[in-house]
Amino acid sequence: YFPWKVFMVSSDHDFQENPRSLFGCKKVWPGFNRISSWFLHVNDACHLSKLSAEKNVQKLCKKYKIKNVILRYFNVVGAQVKEKPYLGQINLTGQLFQNLCLYLKSKKKDFSVFGYNLNTKDGTCVRDFIHVMDLAETHYLAAKYLCSAKNNSEIFNCGYGKGRTVKEIIKSFEKFSGKRILFKKKRQKKGDITKSICDNKKIQNKIKWKPKYNNLNLMVQDSIKWFNYQLKSKKKYLMI
């Protein structure tokens, strides 16, 4: 017995194709499998487990007549830095923005770029980053969407639909830190994709989401403020 009438799942992942990816993209690429009207290709245990979880949620919700929304996102950055206490993510996975912040604070000795002669405009990987404040709003709007009797269950991709290269991000960090970032060029990691960009048309159309923080310089500035604040805090959550 499930007492809930609505259910929302939020998970930081994308389903992708090698070597290029538009996660959640409805365009058919060779090798994609059709799953709930979305064309997905899952090539590792992490994505496979999350896809399995999504399908189980949908199956149970259908069985018990529970309306549901699933939110997918990737590469969350930035923080709430308008007023203290600042609020942001505690990321222990060595994410790009975190590594750059730690490097600039001399908390990380070396900084490496994996992939430097790829088929992109400057040879480095492309990722679709999303500011955590915009991500928070997608959750609020998705909850409102769920509470409307006329709406159906949905899967939404949360992102800007625009990719930034690693070099573009490095240049922005150099601009706002006033420091030069020296990096080691290394080969692209095995299994790593060259480009990952979100297809966000559905979330913009269905729940009328309009990003407010879709600016690389703003994402970098807020990340720097957040990390400076955390490094001064008595509670050390960061991987140093």
XYZ file of C-alpha atoms in Angstrom:
240
model
C 0.000 0.000 0.000
C 1.325 3.430 -0.999
C -0.370 6.467 0.596
C 1.265 8.955 -1.811
C -0.536 10.520 -4.729
C 2.554 12.072 -6.311
C 6.231 11.126 -6.377
C 9.337 12.956 -7.623
C 12.801 11.521 -8.346
C 15.885 13.712 -8.680
C 19.177 12.273 -9.907
C 22.462 13.695 -11.204
C 23.105 11.670 -14.313
C 22.765 11.609 -18.062
C 22.249 8.811 -20.542
C 24.704 9.186 -23.328
C 26.120 7.922 -26.574
C 29.811 7.579 -27.326
C 31.557 9.602 -28.605
C 29.037 12.444 -28.668
C 25.970 12.946 -26.589
C 22.797 14.966 -26.297
C 21.371 13.484 -23.143
C 17.677 12.838 -23.458
C 17.852 13.764 -27.138
C 14.934 12.364 -29.128
C 16.953 12.154 -32.329
C 17.737 8.556 -33.262
C 21.422 7.697 -33.251
C 22.674 4.241 -34.315
C 22.695 1.856 -31.382
C 20.121 3.727 -29.314
C 17.340 1.794 -27.628
C 13.858 3.208 -27.382
C 12.831 3.483 -23.741
C 9.663 5.367 -22.794
C 9.885 7.445 -25.997
C 13.441 8.544 -25.181
C 16.413 7.152 -27.088
C 19.030 6.047 -24.634
C 22.278 4.164 -24.732
C 23.680 2.997 -21.396
C 27.272 1.834 -21.369
C 28.353 1.566 -17.724
C 27.146 0.198 -14.388
C 26.356 3.622 -12.925
C 24.022 4.661 -15.727
C 22.550 1.176 -15.970
C 21.611 1.178 -12.271
C 20.038 4.633 -12.515
C 18.081 3.715 -15.620
C 16.892 0.588 -13.838
C 15.786 2.714 -10.870
C 13.843 5.030 -13.178
C 12.062 2.128 -14.838
C 11.192 0.610 -11.458
C 9.777 3.929 -10.246
C 7.651 4.214 -13.374
C 6.476 0.608 -13.032
C 5.470 0.954 -9.373
C 3.838 4.347 -9.911
C 1.792 2.966 -12.772
C 0.736 -0.026 -10.681
C -0.383 2.091 -7.724
C -1.635 5.018 -9.837
C 0.896 7.504 -8.491
C 1.723 10.466 -10.693
C 5.488 10.994 -10.927
C 8.170 13.284 -12.284
C 11.792 12.276 -12.835
C 14.433 15.009 -13.042
C 17.769 14.310 -14.739
C 20.743 16.658 -14.539
C 24.506 16.683 -14.676
C 27.447 18.978 -13.833
C 25.837 21.116 -11.133
C 27.887 24.183 -10.157
C 27.563 27.519 -8.357
C 25.883 28.211 -5.027
C 23.472 30.470 -3.189
C 25.798 33.368 -2.377
C 23.401 36.303 -2.147
C 23.170 36.102 1.632
C 24.920 34.204 4.407
C 25.053 31.423 5.272
C 25.984 30.524 1.726
C 24.514 27.263 0.491
C 26.057 25.028 -2.152
C 26.936 21.498 -3.070
C 29.522 19.380 -1.282
C 31.080 17.503 -4.169
C 33.641 14.818 -3.371
C 34.011 13.474 -6.888
C 36.723 15.793 -8.178
C 34.381 17.781 -10.390
C 35.974 20.353 -12.763
C 34.837 23.535 -10.983
C 35.876 22.095 -7.616
C 39.312 21.092 -8.892
C 39.902 24.560 -10.312
C 38.860 26.252 -7.054
C 41.146 24.013 -5.001
C 44.024 24.526 -7.418
C 43.678 28.304 -7.205
C 43.765 28.065 -3.403
C 46.910 25.906 -3.557
C 44.947 23.023 -2.042
C 45.566 20.955 -5.146
C 49.116 20.680 -6.512
C 48.373 19.810 -10.129
C 45.552 20.417 -12.548
C 45.109 18.193 -15.589
C 43.009 18.474 -18.728
C 41.991 15.088 -20.104
C 41.640 15.368 -23.861
C 43.206 18.269 -25.742
C 42.963 17.388 -29.453
C 39.321 16.355 -29.614
C 36.782 17.239 -32.282
C 35.552 20.422 -30.566
C 36.196 24.113 -31.205
C 39.273 24.218 -28.963
C 40.097 20.528 -28.659
C 38.759 20.003 -25.122
C 35.632 18.264 -23.805
C 32.249 19.977 -23.845
C 29.822 19.778 -20.930
C 26.449 21.322 -20.110
C 26.815 22.898 -16.655
C 23.812 24.119 -14.663
C 23.773 26.594 -11.791
C 22.366 25.077 -8.616
C 19.920 27.995 -8.200
C 18.345 27.229 -11.567
C 18.295 23.547 -10.657
C 16.491 24.373 -7.408
C 13.817 26.220 -9.372
C 13.280 23.227 -11.654
C 12.433 21.184 -8.550
C 9.958 23.809 -7.351
C 8.265 24.051 -10.748
C 8.226 20.275 -11.149
C 6.490 19.945 -7.773
C 3.863 22.462 -8.877
C 3.453 20.542 -12.118
C 2.864 17.322 -10.175
C 0.164 18.925 -8.046
C -1.918 19.882 -11.061
C -4.601 17.290 -11.769
C -4.438 17.828 -15.543
C -0.740 16.946 -15.897
C 0.707 13.505 -16.610
C 3.856 11.792 -15.382
C 7.020 13.043 -17.108
C 10.804 12.810 -17.341
C 12.581 16.165 -17.538
C 16.184 16.973 -18.418
C 17.551 19.907 -16.429
C 20.228 21.866 -18.249
C 20.836 24.831 -20.525
C 21.134 23.029 -23.841
C 24.486 24.735 -24.313
C 27.922 23.243 -23.796
C 31.078 24.892 -22.510
C 34.554 23.589 -23.218
C 37.107 22.919 -20.499
C 39.349 25.665 -21.899
C 36.494 28.203 -21.797
C 35.950 27.399 -18.131
C 39.657 27.679 -17.334
C 39.812 31.121 -18.999
C 36.822 32.313 -16.967
C 38.443 31.120 -13.724
C 41.654 32.929 -14.685
C 39.676 36.116 -15.352
C 37.926 36.218 -11.985
C 40.785 34.886 -9.871
C 43.471 37.029 -11.468
C 45.733 33.986 -11.585
C 47.130 31.947 -14.406
C 46.159 28.272 -14.438
C 48.900 25.923 -15.594
C 47.573 22.534 -16.576
C 48.965 19.232 -17.734
C 47.674 17.840 -21.010
C 46.624 14.213 -20.721
C 44.862 11.775 -22.975
C 41.097 11.539 -22.807
C 40.009 9.027 -20.174
C 38.863 5.675 -21.482
C 35.098 5.655 -21.940
C 34.822 9.419 -21.446
C 32.619 11.195 -23.963
C 33.699 14.244 -25.932
C 30.442 16.194 -25.783
C 27.456 16.064 -23.429
C 24.660 18.599 -23.924
C 21.162 18.579 -22.477
C 17.990 18.602 -24.553
C 15.878 20.908 -22.379
C 13.009 21.677 -24.738
C 10.514 19.570 -22.810
C 11.126 21.149 -19.398
C 10.943 24.648 -20.881
C 7.698 23.910 -22.694
C 5.928 21.784 -20.087
C 6.679 23.638 -16.841
C 7.671 26.994 -18.366
C 11.133 26.979 -16.816
C 13.226 30.003 -17.758
C 16.877 29.836 -16.583
C 18.142 32.903 -14.728
C 21.770 31.899 -14.126
C 22.743 30.678 -17.583
C 26.004 32.621 -17.666
C 29.426 30.996 -17.426
C 31.052 33.962 -15.687
C 28.285 34.015 -13.066
C 28.643 30.272 -12.447
C 32.399 30.673 -12.003
C 32.095 33.709 -9.703
C 29.523 32.022 -7.465
C 31.624 28.837 -7.313
C 34.693 30.808 -6.233
C 32.701 32.651 -3.538
C 31.279 29.374 -2.256
C 34.641 27.638 -2.044
C 36.283 30.622 -0.360
C 33.468 30.580 2.189
C 33.801 26.833 2.761
C 37.580 26.939 3.142
C 37.193 29.541 5.890
C 34.489 27.517 7.615
C 35.258 25.450 10.703
C 33.476 22.528 9.097
C 35.690 21.159 6.321
C 33.536 19.185 3.902
C 35.709 19.607 0.839
C 38.071 16.975 -0.482
C 41.487 18.577 0.161
